[in-house]
Amino acid sequence: MIIPMKEKYANDIIEMSRQGYEKIAEDFDATRKVFWQELYFLGDYIKDGDNVLDIGCGNGRFLEVIKNKVFQYTGVDNSKSLISYANKWQGDRGKFICADALNLPLEDTSFNVVVSFGVLHHIPSKKFRIQFLSE
């Protein structure tokens, strides 16, 4: 029998992850200026005119993949520090907001492309993973 994770524990784990990224934000930014080369092909799926949402954007490095296209980009991360780094080096190439991926402060159906890299494993509990994917 599978016993669901208690919501309090899941929330605690999410908060610990957020705090962890706050602590390592400077090192994260310094060591992750380039997006994963093996995933560059994903940029081919983004067309001129797309409205792209990047959930868990970190320092915004996915923008490098699509830099030669005309698009609207919004990056969301729950780390204020990582959003600060994204704003510093990605500047006016995108809009970055600090928000909870389980409760995005964005209009439904306002994006036609949604990407998320390296986030799902930080979301504990089946309930929250379903909520994340639904959001």
JSON list of C-alpha atoms in Angstrom, two decimals:
[
{"chain": "A", "resi": 1, "resn": "MET", "atom": "CA", "xyz": [0.00, 0.00, 0.00]},
{"chain": "A", "resi": 2, "resn": "ILE", "atom": "CA", "xyz": [1.28, 3.46, -0.92]},
{"chain": "A", "resi": 3, "resn": "ILE", "atom": "CA", "xyz": [0.80, 6.07, 1.77]},
{"chain": "A", "resi": 4, "resn": "PRO", "atom": "CA", "xyz": [0.61, 9.65, 0.48]},
{"chain": "A", "resi": 5, "resn": "MET", "atom": "CA", "xyz": [3.12, 12.14, 1.86]},
{"chain": "A", "resi": 6, "resn": "LYS", "atom": "CA", "xyz": [1.70, 14.44, 4.49]},
{"chain": "A", "resi": 7, "resn": "GLU", "atom": "CA", "xyz": [1.15, 17.90, 3.03]},
{"chain": "A", "resi": 8, "resn": "LYS", "atom": "CA", "xyz": [3.08, 19.56, 5.85]},
{"chain": "A", "resi": 9, "resn": "TYR", "atom": "CA", "xyz": [6.17, 17.49, 5.03]},
{"chain": "A", "resi": 10, "resn": "ALA", "atom": "CA", "xyz": [5.83, 18.22, 1.34]},
{"chain": "A", "resi": 11, "resn": "ASN", "atom": "CA", "xyz": [5.58, 21.95, 2.05]},
{"chain": "A", "resi": 12, "resn": "ASP", "atom": "CA", "xyz": [8.61, 21.73, 4.36]},
{"chain": "A", "resi": 13, "resn": "ILE", "atom": "CA", "xyz": [10.64, 20.02, 1.62]},
{"chain": "A", "resi": 14, "resn": "ILE", "atom": "CA", "xyz": [9.66, 22.66, -0.93]},
{"chain": "A", "resi": 15, "resn": "GLU", "atom": "CA", "xyz": [10.70, 25.41, 1.47]},
{"chain": "A", "resi": 16, "resn": "MET", "atom": "CA", "xyz": [14.03, 23.70, 2.22]},
{"chain": "A", "resi": 17, "resn": "SER", "atom": "CA", "xyz": [14.71, 23.47, -1.51]},
{"chain": "A", "resi": 18, "resn": "ARG", "atom": "CA", "xyz": [13.88, 27.17, -1.99]},
{"chain": "A", "resi": 19, "resn": "GLN", "atom": "CA", "xyz": [16.16, 28.14, 0.89]},
{"chain": "A", "resi": 20, "resn": "GLY", "atom": "CA", "xyz": [18.90, 25.94, -0.51]},
{"chain": "A", "resi": 21, "resn": "TYR", "atom": "CA", "xyz": [18.78, 27.69, -3.86]},
{"chain": "A", "resi": 22, "resn": "GLU", "atom": "CA", "xyz": [18.87, 31.06, -2.09]},
{"chain": "A", "resi": 23, "resn": "LYS", "atom": "CA", "xyz": [22.09, 29.95, -0.39]},
{"chain": "A", "resi": 24, "resn": "ILE", "atom": "CA", "xyz": [23.79, 28.66, -3.55]},
{"chain": "A", "resi": 25, "resn": "ALA", "atom": "CA", "xyz": [22.45, 31.24, -6.01]},
{"chain": "A", "resi": 26, "resn": "GLU", "atom": "CA", "xyz": [25.81, 32.92, -6.58]},
{"chain": "A", "resi": 27, "resn": "ASP", "atom": "CA", "xyz": [27.59, 29.62, -7.31]},
{"chain": "A", "resi": 28, "resn": "PHE", "atom": "CA", "xyz": [24.65, 28.37, -9.37]},
{"chain": "A", "resi": 29, "resn": "ASP", "atom": "CA", "xyz": [24.81, 31.46, -11.56]},
{"chain": "A", "resi": 30, "resn": "ALA", "atom": "CA", "xyz": [28.58, 31.32, -11.90]},
{"chain": "A", "resi": 31, "resn": "THR", "atom": "CA", "xyz": [28.60, 27.67, -12.99]},
{"chain": "A", "resi": 32, "resn": "ARG", "atom": "CA", "xyz": [25.47, 27.65, -15.17]},
{"chain": "A", "resi": 33, "resn": "LYS", "atom": "CA", "xyz": [25.77, 30.34, -17.81]},
{"chain": "A", "resi": 34, "resn": "VAL", "atom": "CA", "xyz": [25.29, 27.84, -20.63]},
{"chain": "A", "resi": 35, "resn": "PHE", "atom": "CA", "xyz": [22.25, 25.65, -21.20]},
{"chain": "A", "resi": 36, "resn": "TRP", "atom": "CA", "xyz": [22.70, 21.88, -21.60]},
{"chain": "A", "resi": 37, "resn": "GLN", "atom": "CA", "xyz": [24.04, 21.33, -25.14]},
{"chain": "A", "resi": 38, "resn": "GLU", "atom": "CA", "xyz": [22.20, 18.02, -25.53]},
{"chain": "A", "resi": 39, "resn": "LEU", "atom": "CA", "xyz": [18.88, 19.84, -25.10]},
{"chain": "A", "resi": 40, "resn": "TYR", "atom": "CA", "xyz": [19.48, 22.66, -27.57]},
{"chain": "A", "resi": 41, "resn": "PHE", "atom": "CA", "xyz": [17.25, 20.87, -30.09]},
{"chain": "A", "resi": 42, "resn": "LEU", "atom": "CA", "xyz": [14.27, 21.93, -27.98]},
{"chain": "A", "resi": 43, "resn": "GLY", "atom": "CA", "xyz": [14.75, 25.45, -29.28]},
{"chain": "A", "resi": 44, "resn": "ASP", "atom": "CA", "xyz": [13.64, 24.18, -32.69]},
{"chain": "A", "resi": 45, "resn": "TYR", "atom": "CA", "xyz": [10.14, 23.77, -31.29]},
{"chain": "A", "resi": 46, "resn": "ILE", "atom": "CA", "xyz": [9.88, 27.45, -30.41]},
{"chain": "A", "resi": 47, "resn": "LYS", "atom": "CA", "xyz": [8.71, 29.57, -33.32]},
{"chain": "A", "resi": 48, "resn": "ASP", "atom": "CA", "xyz": [8.80, 33.29, -33.92]},
{"chain": "A", "resi": 49, "resn": "GLY", "atom": "CA", "xyz": [5.88, 34.88, -32.13]},
{"chain": "A", "resi": 50, "resn": "ASP", "atom": "CA", "xyz": [5.59, 32.23, -29.41]},
{"chain": "A", "resi": 51, "resn": "ASN", "atom": "CA", "xyz": [4.83, 33.26, -25.86]},
{"chain": "A", "resi": 52, "resn": "VAL", "atom": "CA", "xyz": [7.18, 31.12, -23.75]},
{"chain": "A", "resi": 53, "resn": "LEU", "atom": "CA", "xyz": [6.88, 30.32, -20.06]},
{"chain": "A", "resi": 54, "resn": "ASP", "atom": "CA", "xyz": [9.94, 28.82, -18.36]},
{"chain": "A", "resi": 55, "resn": "ILE", "atom": "CA", "xyz": [8.98, 27.39, -14.97]},
{"chain": "A", "resi": 56, "resn": "GLY", "atom": "CA", "xyz": [12.01, 26.99, -12.72]},
{"chain": "A", "resi": 57, "resn": "CYS", "atom": "CA", "xyz": [14.06, 29.28, -14.95]},
{"chain": "A", "resi": 58, "resn": "GLY", "atom": "CA", "xyz": [16.92, 29.70, -12.45]},
{"chain": "A", "resi": 59, "resn": "ASN", "atom": "CA", "xyz": [19.21, 32.34, -13.89]},
{"chain": "A", "resi": 60, "resn": "GLY", "atom": "CA", "xyz": [17.42, 32.36, -17.26]},
{"chain": "A", "resi": 61, "resn": "ARG", "atom": "CA", "xyz": [19.99, 30.39, -19.23]},
{"chain": "A", "resi": 62, "resn": "PHE", "atom": "CA", "xyz": [17.39, 28.77, -21.53]},
{"chain": "A", "resi": 63, "resn": "LEU", "atom": "CA", "xyz": [17.14, 32.15, -23.28]},
{"chain": "A", "resi": 64, "resn": "GLU", "atom": "CA", "xyz": [20.52, 31.41, -24.89]},
{"chain": "A", "resi": 65, "resn": "VAL", "atom": "CA", "xyz": [18.87, 28.58, -26.85]},
{"chain": "A", "resi": 66, "resn": "ILE", "atom": "CA", "xyz": [16.22, 30.81, -28.40]},
{"chain": "A", "resi": 67, "resn": "LYS", "atom": "CA", "xyz": [18.14, 34.10, -28.61]},
{"chain": "A", "resi": 68, "resn": "ASN", "atom": "CA", "xyz": [17.82, 34.40, -32.40]},
{"chain": "A", "resi": 69, "resn": "LYS", "atom": "CA", "xyz": [14.03, 34.15, -32.43]},
{"chain": "A", "resi": 70, "resn": "VAL", "atom": "CA", "xyz": [11.36, 36.75, -31.88]},
{"chain": "A", "resi": 71, "resn": "PHE", "atom": "CA", "xyz": [9.29, 35.71, -28.90]},
{"chain": "A", "resi": 72, "resn": "GLN", "atom": "CA", "xyz": [7.87, 36.76, -25.57]},
{"chain": "A", "resi": 73, "resn": "TYR", "atom": "CA", "xyz": [9.50, 35.06, -22.61]},
{"chain": "A", "resi": 74, "resn": "THR", "atom": "CA", "xyz": [8.56, 34.86, -18.95]},
{"chain": "A", "resi": 75, "resn": "GLY", "atom": "CA", "xyz": [10.82, 33.04, -16.53]},
{"chain": "A", "resi": 76, "resn": "VAL", "atom": "CA", "xyz": [9.50, 31.98, -13.14]},
{"chain": "A", "resi": 77, "resn": "ASP", "atom": "CA", "xyz": [11.51, 30.72, -10.20]},
{"chain": "A", "resi": 78, "resn": "ASN", "atom": "CA", "xyz": [10.86, 30.58, -6.46]},
{"chain": "A", "resi": 79, "resn": "SER", "atom": "CA", "xyz": [14.36, 31.87, -5.66]},
{"chain": "A", "resi": 80, "resn": "LYS", "atom": "CA", "xyz": [14.53, 35.66, -5.47]},
{"chain": "A", "resi": 81, "resn": "SER", "atom": "CA", "xyz": [18.30, 35.50, -5.78]},
{"chain": "A", "resi": 82, "resn": "LEU", "atom": "CA", "xyz": [18.22, 33.46, -8.99]},
{"chain": "A", "resi": 83, "resn": "ILE", "atom": "CA", "xyz": [15.64, 35.83, -10.45]},
{"chain": "A", "resi": 84, "resn": "SER", "atom": "CA", "xyz": [17.99, 38.68, -9.56]},
{"chain": "A", "resi": 85, "resn": "TYR", "atom": "CA", "xyz": [20.82, 36.99, -11.49]},
{"chain": "A", "resi": 86, "resn": "ALA", "atom": "CA", "xyz": [18.50, 36.34, -14.43]},
{"chain": "A", "resi": 87, "resn": "ASN", "atom": "CA", "xyz": [17.61, 40.01, -14.55]},
{"chain": "A", "resi": 88, "resn": "LYS", "atom": "CA", "xyz": [21.29, 41.01, -14.42]},
{"chain": "A", "resi": 89, "resn": "TRP", "atom": "CA", "xyz": [22.57, 38.98, -17.34]},
{"chain": "A", "resi": 90, "resn": "GLN", "atom": "CA", "xyz": [19.47, 38.42, -19.41]},
{"chain": "A", "resi": 91, "resn": "GLY", "atom": "CA", "xyz": [18.22, 41.97, -18.95]},
{"chain": "A", "resi": 92, "resn": "ASP", "atom": "CA", "xyz": [15.53, 43.01, -21.39]},
{"chain": "A", "resi": 93, "resn": "ARG", "atom": "CA", "xyz": [15.48, 39.69, -23.24]},
{"chain": "A", "resi": 94, "resn": "GLY", "atom": "CA", "xyz": [12.84, 38.34, -20.91]},
{"chain": "A", "resi": 95, "resn": "LYS", "atom": "CA", "xyz": [10.59, 39.07, -17.98]},
{"chain": "A", "resi": 96, "resn": "PHE", "atom": "CA", "xyz": [11.45, 37.29, -14.74]},
{"chain": "A", "resi": 97, "resn": "ILE", "atom": "CA", "xyz": [9.22, 36.85, -11.72]},
{"chain": "A", "resi": 98, "resn": "CYS", "atom": "CA", "xyz": [9.65, 35.15, -8.39]},
{"chain": "A", "resi": 99, "resn": "ALA", "atom": "CA", "xyz": [6.66, 32.89, -7.84]},
{"chain": "A", "resi": 100, "resn": "ASP", "atom": "CA", "xyz": [5.50, 29.50, -6.67]},
{"chain": "A", "resi": 101, "resn": "ALA", "atom": "CA", "xyz": [5.21, 26.98, -9.52]},
{"chain": "A", "resi": 102, "resn": "LEU", "atom": "CA", "xyz": [2.26, 25.38, -7.72]},
{"chain": "A", "resi": 103, "resn": "ASN", "atom": "CA", "xyz": [0.29, 28.62, -7.83]},
{"chain": "A", "resi": 104, "resn": "LEU", "atom": "CA", "xyz": [1.43, 30.79, -10.71]},
{"chain": "A", "resi": 105, "resn": "PRO", "atom": "CA", "xyz": [0.28, 34.43, -10.68]},
{"chain": "A", "resi": 106, "resn": "LEU", "atom": "CA", "xyz": [-0.34, 34.29, -14.43]},
{"chain": "A", "resi": 107, "resn": "GLU", "atom": "CA", "xyz": [-3.46, 34.15, -16.58]},
{"chain": "A", "resi": 108, "resn": "ASP", "atom": "CA", "xyz": [-4.48, 30.68, -17.71]},
{"chain": "A", "resi": 109, "resn": "THR", "atom": "CA", "xyz": [-3.81, 29.95, -21.39]},
{"chain": "A", "resi": 110, "resn": "SER", "atom": "CA", "xyz": [-1.58, 33.03, -21.77]},
{"chain": "A", "resi": 111, "resn": "PHE", "atom": "CA", "xyz": [1.38, 30.96, -23.05]},
{"chain": "A", "resi": 112, "resn": "ASN", "atom": "CA", "xyz": [1.56, 28.66, -26.02]},
{"chain": "A", "resi": 113, "resn": "VAL", "atom": "CA", "xyz": [4.90, 27.11, -25.04]},
{"chain": "A", "resi": 114, "resn": "VAL", "atom": "CA", "xyz": [5.80, 25.99, -21.52]},
{"chain": "A", "resi": 115, "resn": "VAL", "atom": "CA", "xyz": [9.19, 24.54, -20.59]},
{"chain": "A", "resi": 116, "resn": "SER", "atom": "CA", "xyz": [10.55, 23.34, -17.29]},
{"chain": "A", "resi": 117, "resn": "PHE", "atom": "CA", "xyz": [13.99, 21.85, -16.77]},
{"chain": "A", "resi": 118, "resn": "GLY", "atom": "CA", "xyz": [15.22, 20.19, -13.59]},
{"chain": "A", "resi": 119, "resn": "VAL", "atom": "CA", "xyz": [12.19, 21.06, -11.49]},
{"chain": "A", "resi": 120, "resn": "LEU", "atom": "CA", "xyz": [9.89, 18.08, -11.11]},
{"chain": "A", "resi": 121, "resn": "HIS", "atom": "CA", "xyz": [12.28, 16.16, -8.89]},
{"chain": "A", "resi": 122, "resn": "HIS", "atom": "CA", "xyz": [12.18, 19.07, -6.39]},
{"chain": "A", "resi": 123, "resn": "ILE", "atom": "CA", "xyz": [8.43, 18.72, -5.98]},
{"chain": "A", "resi": 124, "resn": "PRO", "atom": "CA", "xyz": [7.54, 16.17, -3.33]},
{"chain": "A", "resi": 125, "resn": "SER", "atom": "CA", "xyz": [4.27, 14.25, -3.22]},
{"chain": "A", "resi": 126, "resn": "LYS", "atom": "CA", "xyz": [2.07, 13.01, -5.97]},
{"chain": "A", "resi": 127, "resn": "LYS", "atom": "CA", "xyz": [-0.52, 15.68, -5.16]},
{"chain": "A", "resi": 128, "resn": "PHE", "atom": "CA", "xyz": [1.95, 18.54, -5.66]},
{"chain": "A", "resi": 129, "resn": "ARG", "atom": "CA", "xyz": [3.41, 17.04, -8.83]},
{"chain": "A", "resi": 130, "resn": "ILE", "atom": "CA", "xyz": [-0.05, 16.80, -10.32]},
{"chain": "A", "resi": 131, "resn": "GLN", "atom": "CA", "xyz": [-0.75, 20.38, -9.21]},
{"chain": "A", "resi": 132, "resn": "PHE", "atom": "CA", "xyz": [2.53, 21.52, -10.82]},
{"chain": "A", "resi": 133, "resn": "LEU", "atom": "CA", "xyz": [1.71, 19.83, -14.13]},
{"chain": "A", "resi": 134, "resn": "SER", "atom": "CA", "xyz": [-1.85, 21.16, -14.06]},
{"chain": "A", "resi": 135, "resn": "GLU", "atom": "CA", "xyz": [-0.68, 24.69, -13.35]}
]
